[in-house]
CSV table of C-alpha atoms and ligand atoms in Angstrom, one decimal:
chain,number,residue,atom,x,y,z
A,1,MET,CA,-32.9,7.7,-11.7
A,2,THR,CA,-29.1,7.9,-11.9
A,3,GLU,CA,-27.1,4.8,-11.3
A,4,GLU,CA,-25.0,4.9,-8.2
A,5,ILE,CA,-21.2,4.2,-8.8
A,6,PRO,CA,-19.6,3.1,-5.6
A,7,PHE,CA,-16.0,4.1,-4.8
A,8,TYR,CA,-15.1,0.4,-4.4
A,9,SER,CA,-17.0,-2.9,-4.8
A,10,PHE,CA,-16.1,-6.4,-3.8
A,11,ASP,CA,-19.0,-8.0,-5.9
A,12,TYR,CA,-16.9,-9.2,-8.8
A,13,GLN,CA,-13.9,-10.5,-6.9
A,14,ASN,CA,-16.1,-12.2,-4.3
A,15,GLN,CA,-18.2,-13.8,-7.0
A,16,GLN,CA,-15.1,-15.2,-8.7
A,17,VAL,CA,-13.7,-16.8,-5.6
A,18,ARG,CA,-16.9,-17.5,-3.8
A,19,GLU,CA,-16.8,-21.3,-4.0
A,20,GLU,CA,-13.1,-21.7,-3.3
A,21,VAL,CA,-13.4,-19.4,-0.3
A,22,GLN,CA,-16.5,-21.2,1.1
A,23,GLN,CA,-14.7,-24.5,0.8
A,24,ALA,CA,-11.5,-23.2,2.4
A,25,LEU,CA,-13.4,-21.6,5.3
A,26,LEU,CA,-15.2,-24.8,6.0
A,27,GLU,CA,-11.9,-26.7,5.9
A,28,VAL,CA,-10.3,-24.4,8.4
A,29,PHE,CA,-13.4,-24.6,10.6
A,30,ASP,CA,-13.3,-28.4,10.6
A,31,SER,CA,-9.5,-28.6,11.0
A,32,ALA,CA,-9.8,-27.2,14.5
A,33,TRP,CA,-6.4,-25.5,14.1
A,34,TYR,CA,-6.8,-21.7,13.8
A,35,VAL,CA,-3.5,-20.0,14.4
A,36,LEU,CA,-0.1,-20.7,12.7
A,37,GLY,CA,-1.0,-23.8,11.0
A,38,GLU,CA,-0.5,-25.3,7.5
A,39,ARG,CA,-2.7,-22.7,5.7
A,40,VAL,CA,-0.4,-19.9,6.8
A,41,LEU,CA,2.7,-21.9,5.8
A,42,LYS,CA,1.1,-22.6,2.4
A,43,PHE,CA,0.2,-19.0,1.8
A,44,GLU,CA,3.6,-17.8,2.9
A,45,LYS,CA,5.3,-20.0,0.3
A,46,GLU,CA,2.9,-18.9,-2.4
A,47,TYR,CA,3.3,-15.2,-1.6
A,48,ALA,CA,7.1,-15.4,-1.4
A,49,ALA,CA,7.1,-17.1,-4.9
A,50,TYR,CA,4.7,-14.4,-6.2
A,51,ILE,CA,6.8,-11.5,-4.9
A,52,GLY,CA,10.1,-13.4,-5.9
A,53,VAL,CA,11.7,-13.5,-2.5
A,54,LYS,CA,13.0,-16.3,-0.2
A,55,HIS,CA,10.9,-15.6,2.9
A,56,CYS,CA,7.4,-14.5,3.7
A,57,ILE,CA,6.1,-14.1,7.2
A,58,GLY,CA,2.4,-13.6,7.7
A,59,VAL,CA,1.4,-11.0,10.3
A,60,GLY,CA,-1.7,-9.4,11.7
A,61,ASN,CA,-1.8,-6.3,9.5
A,62,GLY,CA,0.3,-3.8,7.5
A,63,LEU,CA,1.1,-1.6,10.4
A,64,ASP,CA,2.6,-4.5,12.3
A,65,ALA,CA,4.4,-5.6,9.2
A,66,LEU,CA,6.2,-2.3,9.1
A,67,LYS,CA,6.8,-2.2,12.9
A,68,ILE,CA,8.2,-5.7,13.0
A,69,SER,CA,10.4,-5.0,9.9
A,70,LEU,CA,11.9,-2.0,11.7
A,71,LYS,CA,12.3,-4.0,14.9
A,72,ALA,CA,14.0,-6.9,13.1
A,73,LEU,CA,16.5,-4.4,11.8
A,74,GLY,CA,17.2,-3.3,15.3
A,75,ILE,CA,15.9,0.2,14.7
A,76,GLY,CA,14.8,2.2,17.8
A,77,LYS,CA,15.4,5.1,20.0
A,78,GLY,CA,18.1,7.5,18.8
A,79,ASP,CA,17.7,6.4,15.2
A,80,GLU,CA,16.2,8.3,12.2
A,81,VAL,CA,14.2,6.8,9.4
A,82,ILE,CA,13.5,8.6,6.2
A,83,VAL,CA,9.9,8.4,5.0
A,84,PRO,CA,7.7,10.3,2.5
A,85,ALA,CA,5.7,13.2,3.8
A,86,ASN,CA,2.6,12.2,1.8
A,87,THR,CA,1.7,8.7,2.9
A,88,TYR,CA,-0.9,7.0,5.0
A,89,ILE,CA,-0.2,7.7,8.7
A,90,ALA,CA,0.6,4.0,9.3
A,91,THR,CA,4.0,4.3,7.6
A,92,VAL,CA,5.0,7.0,10.0
A,93,LEU,CA,3.3,5.5,13.1
A,94,ALA,CA,5.4,2.3,12.7
A,95,ILE,CA,8.6,4.4,12.9
A,96,SER,CA,7.5,6.4,16.0
A,97,GLU,CA,6.3,3.3,17.7
A,98,THR,CA,9.8,1.8,17.7
A,99,GLY,CA,11.1,5.0,19.4
A,100,ALA,CA,13.0,6.2,16.2
A,101,ARG,CA,12.4,9.6,14.7
A,102,PRO,CA,10.5,9.8,11.4
A,103,VAL,CA,12.1,12.2,9.0
A,104,LEU,CA,9.6,13.3,6.4
A,105,VAL,CA,10.7,14.1,2.8
A,106,ASP,CA,8.5,15.9,0.3
A,107,PRO,CA,7.6,14.0,-2.9
A,108,ASP,CA,8.5,14.4,-6.5
A,109,PRO,CA,5.6,16.5,-8.0
A,110,ASN,CA,5.4,14.2,-11.0
A,111,THR,CA,5.3,10.8,-9.4
A,112,PHE,CA,3.9,11.8,-5.9
A,113,ASN,CA,6.5,9.3,-4.6
A,114,ILE,CA,9.5,10.2,-2.4
A,115,ASP,CA,12.1,12.3,-4.2
A,116,THR,CA,15.5,10.6,-4.2
A,117,ALA,CA,17.4,13.8,-4.6
A,118,LYS,CA,15.7,15.2,-1.5
A,119,ILE,CA,16.4,12.0,0.5
A,120,ALA,CA,20.1,12.7,0.2
A,121,LEU,CA,19.6,16.2,1.9
A,122,HIS,CA,18.1,14.5,5.0
A,123,ILE,CA,20.7,11.8,5.7
A,124,THR,CA,22.5,12.4,9.0
A,125,THR,CA,24.8,10.3,11.2
A,126,ARG,CA,21.6,9.0,13.0
A,127,THR,CA,19.9,7.9,9.8
A,128,LYS,CA,19.4,4.1,9.8
A,129,ALA,CA,16.9,3.4,7.0
A,130,ILE,CA,14.9,4.7,4.1
A,131,LEU,CA,11.3,3.6,4.0
A,132,PRO,CA,9.8,4.3,0.5
A,133,VAL,CA,6.1,3.9,-0.1
A,134,HIS,CA,4.8,2.9,-3.6
A,135,LEU,CA,2.0,5.4,-3.3
A,136,TYR,CA,-1.3,4.4,-5.1
A,137,GLY,CA,0.6,1.4,-6.5
A,138,LEU,CA,3.2,3.3,-8.5
A,139,PRO,CA,6.7,1.9,-7.9
A,140,CYS,CA,9.3,4.3,-6.5
A,141,ASP,CA,12.7,5.0,-8.0
A,142,MET,CA,14.2,1.9,-6.5
A,143,ASP,CA,17.6,2.0,-8.3
A,144,GLY,CA,18.2,5.5,-7.0
A,145,ILE,CA,17.0,4.7,-3.5
A,146,ILE,CA,19.1,1.5,-3.2
A,147,ASP,CA,22.1,3.2,-4.7
A,148,LEU,CA,21.8,6.0,-2.1
A,149,ALA,CA,21.2,3.6,0.7
A,150,ASN,CA,24.3,1.5,-0.3
A,151,ARG,CA,26.5,4.6,-0.4
A,152,HIS,CA,25.5,5.6,3.1
A,153,GLY,CA,25.2,2.1,4.7
A,154,LEU,CA,21.4,2.4,5.2
A,155,PHE,CA,18.7,-0.2,5.3
A,156,VAL,CA,15.8,0.0,2.9
A,157,ILE,CA,12.3,-1.1,3.9
A,158,GLU,CA,9.6,-0.9,1.2
A,159,ASP,CA,6.0,-0.1,2.3
A,160,ASN,CA,4.3,-2.2,-0.3
A,161,ALA,CA,0.8,-1.9,1.2
A,162,GLN,CA,-0.6,-0.3,-1.9
A,163,ALA,CA,1.5,-2.0,-4.5
A,164,THR,CA,1.0,-5.8,-4.4
A,165,GLY,CA,1.4,-6.8,-8.0
A,166,SER,CA,3.4,-3.7,-9.1
A,167,VAL,CA,6.6,-4.4,-11.0
A,168,TYR,CA,9.8,-2.3,-11.2
A,169,LYS,CA,12.3,-3.3,-13.9
A,170,GLY,CA,11.1,-6.8,-14.1
A,171,ARG,CA,10.9,-7.5,-10.4
A,172,LYS,CA,7.9,-7.2,-8.1
A,173,THR,CA,7.9,-4.4,-5.6
A,174,GLY,CA,8.3,-5.7,-2.1
A,175,SER,CA,11.4,-7.6,-3.2
A,176,PHE,CA,14.0,-4.8,-3.2
A,177,GLY,CA,14.4,-3.7,0.4
A,178,HIS,CA,16.2,-5.6,3.2
A,179,VAL,CA,12.8,-6.3,4.6
A,180,ASN,CA,9.5,-5.2,3.3
A,181,ALA,CA,5.9,-4.7,4.5
A,182,HIS,CA,2.6,-5.7,2.9
A,183,SER,CA,-1.0,-5.2,3.8
A,184,PHE,CA,-4.0,-7.4,3.0
A,185,TYR,CA,-6.6,-5.0,4.3
A,186,PRO,CA,-9.8,-5.8,2.4
A,187,THR,CA,-9.6,-3.0,-0.2
A,188,LYS,CA,-5.9,-3.4,-0.9
A,189,ASN,CA,-4.9,-5.1,-4.2
A,190,LEU,CA,-4.9,-8.4,-2.5
A,191,GLY,CA,-7.4,-8.2,0.4
A,192,CYS,CA,-8.6,-10.7,3.0
A,193,LEU,CA,-11.8,-10.8,5.0
A,194,GLY,CA,-10.4,-8.6,7.8
A,195,ASP,CA,-6.9,-7.6,8.8
A,196,GLY,CA,-3.8,-9.3,7.5
A,197,GLY,CA,-0.3,-8.4,6.5
A,198,ALA,CA,3.1,-9.9,5.6
A,199,ILE,CA,6.8,-9.3,5.7
A,200,THR,CA,9.1,-10.4,2.8
A,201,THR,CA,12.9,-10.7,2.8
A,202,ASN,CA,15.7,-12.6,1.2
A,203,ASP,CA,17.7,-12.5,4.4
A,204,ASP,CA,17.6,-15.6,6.6
A,205,HIS,CA,18.5,-13.9,9.8
A,206,LEU,CA,15.9,-11.1,9.4
A,207,ALA,CA,13.3,-13.7,8.4
A,208,SER,CA,13.9,-15.6,11.6
A,209,GLN,CA,13.8,-12.4,13.7
A,210,ALA,CA,10.5,-11.3,12.1
A,211,ARG,CA,9.1,-14.8,12.7
A,212,MET,CA,9.9,-14.6,16.3
A,213,LEU,CA,8.7,-11.0,16.8
A,214,ARG,CA,5.3,-11.8,15.4
A,215,ASN,CA,4.9,-14.7,17.9
A,216,TYR,CA,5.8,-13.4,21.4
A,217,GLY,CA,9.5,-13.4,20.5
A,218,SER,CA,9.4,-17.2,20.4
A,219,GLU,CA,10.3,-19.9,17.8
A,220,ILE,CA,10.0,-22.8,20.2
A,221,LYS,CA,6.8,-22.7,22.3
A,222,TYR,CA,7.4,-21.2,25.8
A,223,LYS,CA,11.0,-20.3,24.9
A,224,ASN,CA,11.1,-16.5,24.4
A,225,GLU,CA,14.3,-15.1,22.9
A,226,LEU,CA,13.0,-11.5,22.3
A,227,PRO,CA,10.3,-9.2,23.7
A,228,GLY,CA,7.9,-9.8,20.8
A,229,TYR,CA,4.3,-9.2,19.8
A,230,ASN,CA,1.2,-11.1,19.1
A,231,SER,CA,0.7,-10.4,15.4
A,232,ARG,CA,0.0,-13.5,13.4
A,233,LEU,CA,-1.9,-13.9,10.1
A,234,ASP,CA,-4.6,-16.4,11.0
A,235,GLU,CA,-5.6,-19.6,9.2
A,236,ILE,CA,-8.8,-18.2,7.8
A,237,GLN,CA,-7.2,-15.1,6.3
A,238,ALA,CA,-4.4,-17.2,4.8
A,239,ALA,CA,-6.9,-19.6,3.2
A,240,VAL,CA,-8.8,-16.7,1.7
A,241,LEU,CA,-5.6,-15.1,0.4
A,242,SER,CA,-4.5,-18.4,-1.2
A,243,ALA,CA,-7.8,-18.6,-3.0
A,244,LYS,CA,-7.5,-15.0,-4.3
A,245,LEU,CA,-3.8,-14.8,-5.2
A,246,PRO,CA,-4.1,-16.7,-8.5
A,247,TYR,CA,-6.6,-13.9,-9.7
A,248,LEU,CA,-4.4,-11.0,-8.6
A,249,ASP,CA,-2.6,-10.3,-11.9
A,250,GLN,CA,-5.9,-10.6,-13.9
A,251,TRP,CA,-7.5,-8.1,-11.6
A,252,ARG,CA,-4.5,-5.8,-11.9
A,253,ASN,CA,-4.7,-6.0,-15.8
A,254,GLU,CA,-8.5,-5.3,-15.7
A,255,LYS,CA,-7.9,-2.2,-13.6
A,256,ALA,CA,-5.1,-1.1,-16.0
A,257,LYS,CA,-7.7,-1.2,-18.9
A,258,LEU,CA,-10.1,1.0,-16.9
A,259,VAL,CA,-7.3,3.4,-16.1
A,260,GLU,CA,-6.4,3.6,-19.8
A,261,ALA,CA,-10.0,4.6,-20.5
A,262,TYR,CA,-9.9,7.2,-17.7
A,263,ARG,CA,-6.6,8.7,-19.0
A,264,GLU,CA,-7.8,8.8,-22.6
A,265,GLY,CA,-11.1,10.3,-21.6
A,266,LEU,CA,-9.6,12.9,-19.3
A,267,SER,CA,-6.7,13.9,-21.5
A,268,GLY,CA,-6.7,17.4,-22.8
A,269,ILE,CA,-8.8,18.8,-19.9
A,270,GLN,CA,-6.5,21.5,-18.6
A,271,GLN,CA,-8.1,21.6,-15.2
A,272,ILE,CA,-7.5,17.9,-14.6
A,273,ARG,CA,-4.0,16.6,-14.0
A,274,LEU,CA,-3.4,12.9,-13.8
A,275,ALA,CA,-1.4,11.7,-10.7
A,276,GLY,CA,1.5,9.4,-10.6
A,277,LYS,CA,3.5,9.8,-13.8
A,278,GLU,CA,5.0,6.4,-14.5
A,279,ILE,CA,8.7,6.2,-14.7
A,280,ASP,CA,10.3,3.9,-17.2
A,281,ALA,CA,10.0,0.1,-16.9
A,282,VAL,CA,7.3,-0.1,-14.3
A,283,LEU,CA,4.0,-1.8,-14.1
A,284,HIS,CA,1.6,0.1,-12.0
A,285,SER,CA,-0.9,-2.0,-9.9
A,286,HIS,CA,-3.4,0.9,-9.7
A,287,HIS,CA,-4.5,0.6,-6.1
A,288,LEU,CA,-6.1,4.0,-6.6
A,289,PHE,CA,-6.8,6.2,-9.6
A,290,VAL,CA,-6.0,9.7,-8.5
A,291,VAL,CA,-6.5,13.0,-10.4
A,292,LYS,CA,-5.5,16.6,-9.4
A,293,CYS,CA,-8.1,19.3,-9.8
A,294,SER,CA,-7.9,22.9,-8.4
A,295,HIS,CA,-11.7,22.8,-7.9
A,296,ARG,CA,-11.4,19.5,-6.2
A,297,ASP,CA,-14.1,19.9,-3.5
A,298,ALA,CA,-16.7,21.3,-5.9
A,299,LEU,CA,-15.9,18.5,-8.4
A,300,ALA,CA,-16.3,15.8,-5.7
A,301,ALA,CA,-19.6,17.4,-4.6
A,302,TYR,CA,-20.9,17.6,-8.1
A,303,LEU,CA,-20.0,13.9,-8.8
A,304,LYS,CA,-21.7,13.0,-5.5
A,305,THR,CA,-25.0,14.6,-6.7
A,306,GLN,CA,-24.7,12.4,-9.8
A,307,GLY,CA,-24.3,9.3,-7.7
A,308,VAL,CA,-20.5,9.0,-8.2
A,309,ASN,CA,-18.6,8.3,-4.9
A,310,THR,CA,-15.0,9.6,-4.6
A,311,MET,CA,-12.4,9.7,-1.8
A,312,ILE,CA,-9.4,11.8,-0.9
A,313,HIS,CA,-6.0,10.2,-0.2
A,314,TYR,CA,-5.1,12.0,2.0
A,315,PRO,CA,-7.1,14.9,3.3
A,316,ILE,CA,-4.8,15.8,6.2
A,317,PRO,CA,-1.0,15.1,5.8
A,318,VAL,CA,0.7,13.3,8.6
A,319,TYR,CA,2.7,16.4,9.8
A,320,ARG,CA,-0.6,18.3,10.3
A,321,GLN,CA,-2.3,15.5,12.3
A,322,GLN,CA,-3.2,16.1,15.9
A,323,ALA,CA,-1.5,12.9,16.7
A,324,TYR,CA,1.8,14.5,15.7
A,325,GLY,CA,1.0,17.9,17.2
A,326,SER,CA,4.0,17.7,19.5
A,327,ALA,CA,6.5,16.2,17.0
A,328,GLY,CA,7.7,19.6,15.8
A,329,PHE,CA,6.9,19.2,12.1
A,330,ASP,CA,6.6,22.4,10.2
A,331,PHE,CA,4.3,22.4,7.1
A,332,HIS,CA,6.6,24.9,5.4
A,333,ASP,CA,9.1,22.0,5.0
A,334,TYR,CA,6.6,20.1,2.7
A,335,PRO,CA,5.6,22.6,-0.1
A,336,ILE,CA,4.7,19.9,-2.6
A,337,THR,CA,2.6,17.8,-0.2
A,338,GLU,CA,0.9,21.1,0.7
A,339,THR,CA,-0.1,21.7,-3.0
A,340,LEU,CA,-1.2,18.1,-3.5
A,341,THR,CA,-3.4,17.8,-0.4
A,342,PRO,CA,-6.1,20.3,-1.5
A,343,GLU,CA,-6.2,19.0,-5.1
A,344,VAL,CA,-6.0,15.2,-5.1
A,345,LEU,CA,-9.2,13.2,-5.8
A,346,SER,CA,-9.5,9.4,-6.0
A,347,LEU,CA,-12.0,8.3,-8.6
A,348,PRO,CA,-13.8,4.9,-8.4
A,349,LEU,CA,-11.7,2.0,-9.5
A,350,TYR,CA,-12.1,-1.7,-8.8
A,351,PRO,CA,-11.9,-5.1,-10.6
A,352,GLY,CA,-15.3,-5.6,-12.2
A,353,MET,CA,-15.9,-1.9,-12.8
A,354,LYS,CA,-17.5,-1.4,-16.2
A,355,GLN,CA,-16.0,0.7,-19.1
A,356,GLU,CA,-19.4,2.4,-19.3
A,357,GLN,CA,-19.1,3.5,-15.7
A,358,VAL,CA,-15.7,5.1,-16.5
A,359,ALA,CA,-17.2,6.8,-19.6
A,360,ARG,CA,-20.0,8.2,-17.5
A,361,ILE,CA,-17.6,9.6,-14.9
A,362,VAL,CA,-15.4,11.1,-17.6
A,363,SER,CA,-18.4,12.8,-19.2
A,364,LEU,CA,-19.6,14.1,-15.8
A,365,ILE,CA,-16.2,15.6,-15.2
A,366,ARG,CA,-16.2,17.2,-18.7
A,367,GLU,CA,-19.7,18.6,-17.9
A,368,PHE,CA,-18.5,20.0,-14.6
A,369,ILE,CA,-15.4,21.7,-16.1
A,370,PHE,CA,-17.1,23.3,-19.2
B,401,LIG,C1,-2.9,0.4,4.3
B,401,LIG,C2,-1.6,0.9,4.5
B,401,LIG,C3,-0.8,0.6,5.6
B,401,LIG,C4,-1.3,-0.2,6.7
B,401,LIG,O1,-1.9,-1.4,6.5
B,401,LIG,P1,-3.0,-2.0,7.5
B,401,LIG,O2,-3.1,-3.4,7.1
B,401,LIG,O3,-4.3,-1.2,7.3
B,401,LIG,O4,-2.4,-1.9,8.9
B,401,LIG,C5,0.5,1.0,5.6
B,401,LIG,N1,1.0,1.8,4.6
B,401,LIG,C6,0.2,2.2,3.6
B,401,LIG,C7,0.8,3.1,2.6
B,401,LIG,C8,-1.1,1.8,3.5
B,401,LIG,O5,-1.8,2.2,2.4
């Protein structure tokens, strides 16, 4: 009987915080205050300190964090926002929802992140912002992106959904842009028990705009200054996030050890390329461990027969999605994303995964290749 290895497991994390979370949930339950209370304020302070920014605004999910960030900057119809071609659809949806046009840029083939040199080729008079995504948890070339944005008077919005805990040149990602978006979807690096998200910024005005936008455009009850949304992090999720935040760096470091074992075990296999080459002075939070393999589908099927569950991030690029069928994207414009899409495979990785499990996956891959 072969042991099943899940793609992701909550067992270890949940066990570590079980008592604190139980206690916190009961306290919220008894407090009889469920939306925008002291738990959200407390978590916002803690998360702002963790990321190293002045303000954190808790919102309903990562997509809303992006959308509200763009709205707070006044981005809308007639504007263009530069975004990587290989990202989760949420990044691009947030832009189109504001009425602005998403301008997709092909990644650097070594990092899989947006290519700074190519961004420059797509800046027009309509460009308002650059929206880099730290894909799989690997920080983007923030110095290059910020320098380019400054030279052209553009805003920067980081999509930090996959990178909570990542560091670029001594600073946490999610602290570089004018306003930045975070997701606390359960399987993200810092996950809650449902949907949750946050916006971080050092700008007082943008913080107050975002705070209003998440709450019907209102700061004072029944006084509505902006046409806003209902997108608030709730008290239960905030309580859970406060309980989990102190463990986040430990979980990141544990995942880094597993990744080291994967990398060592897979090195020298010509048919397997490791994704996400780390640029200098970054700490990768390893939201996902992704390899490239030209026989990807056969490898995934073989691993599945051996009880190893894998995933693909992402099987269909945004510009090929039916949802964007009428947007006029042409796949010929994204040759690197086109070569990544059929080859990327995400292997199991989660806090609490065992070194022996990594070793077994490595030997199964070697078996498959030779
Ligand atoms: C998960 C994710 C989002 C959206 O977050 P949700 O909380 O699921 O709405 C946005 N961008 C990226 C890159 C993501 O991985």
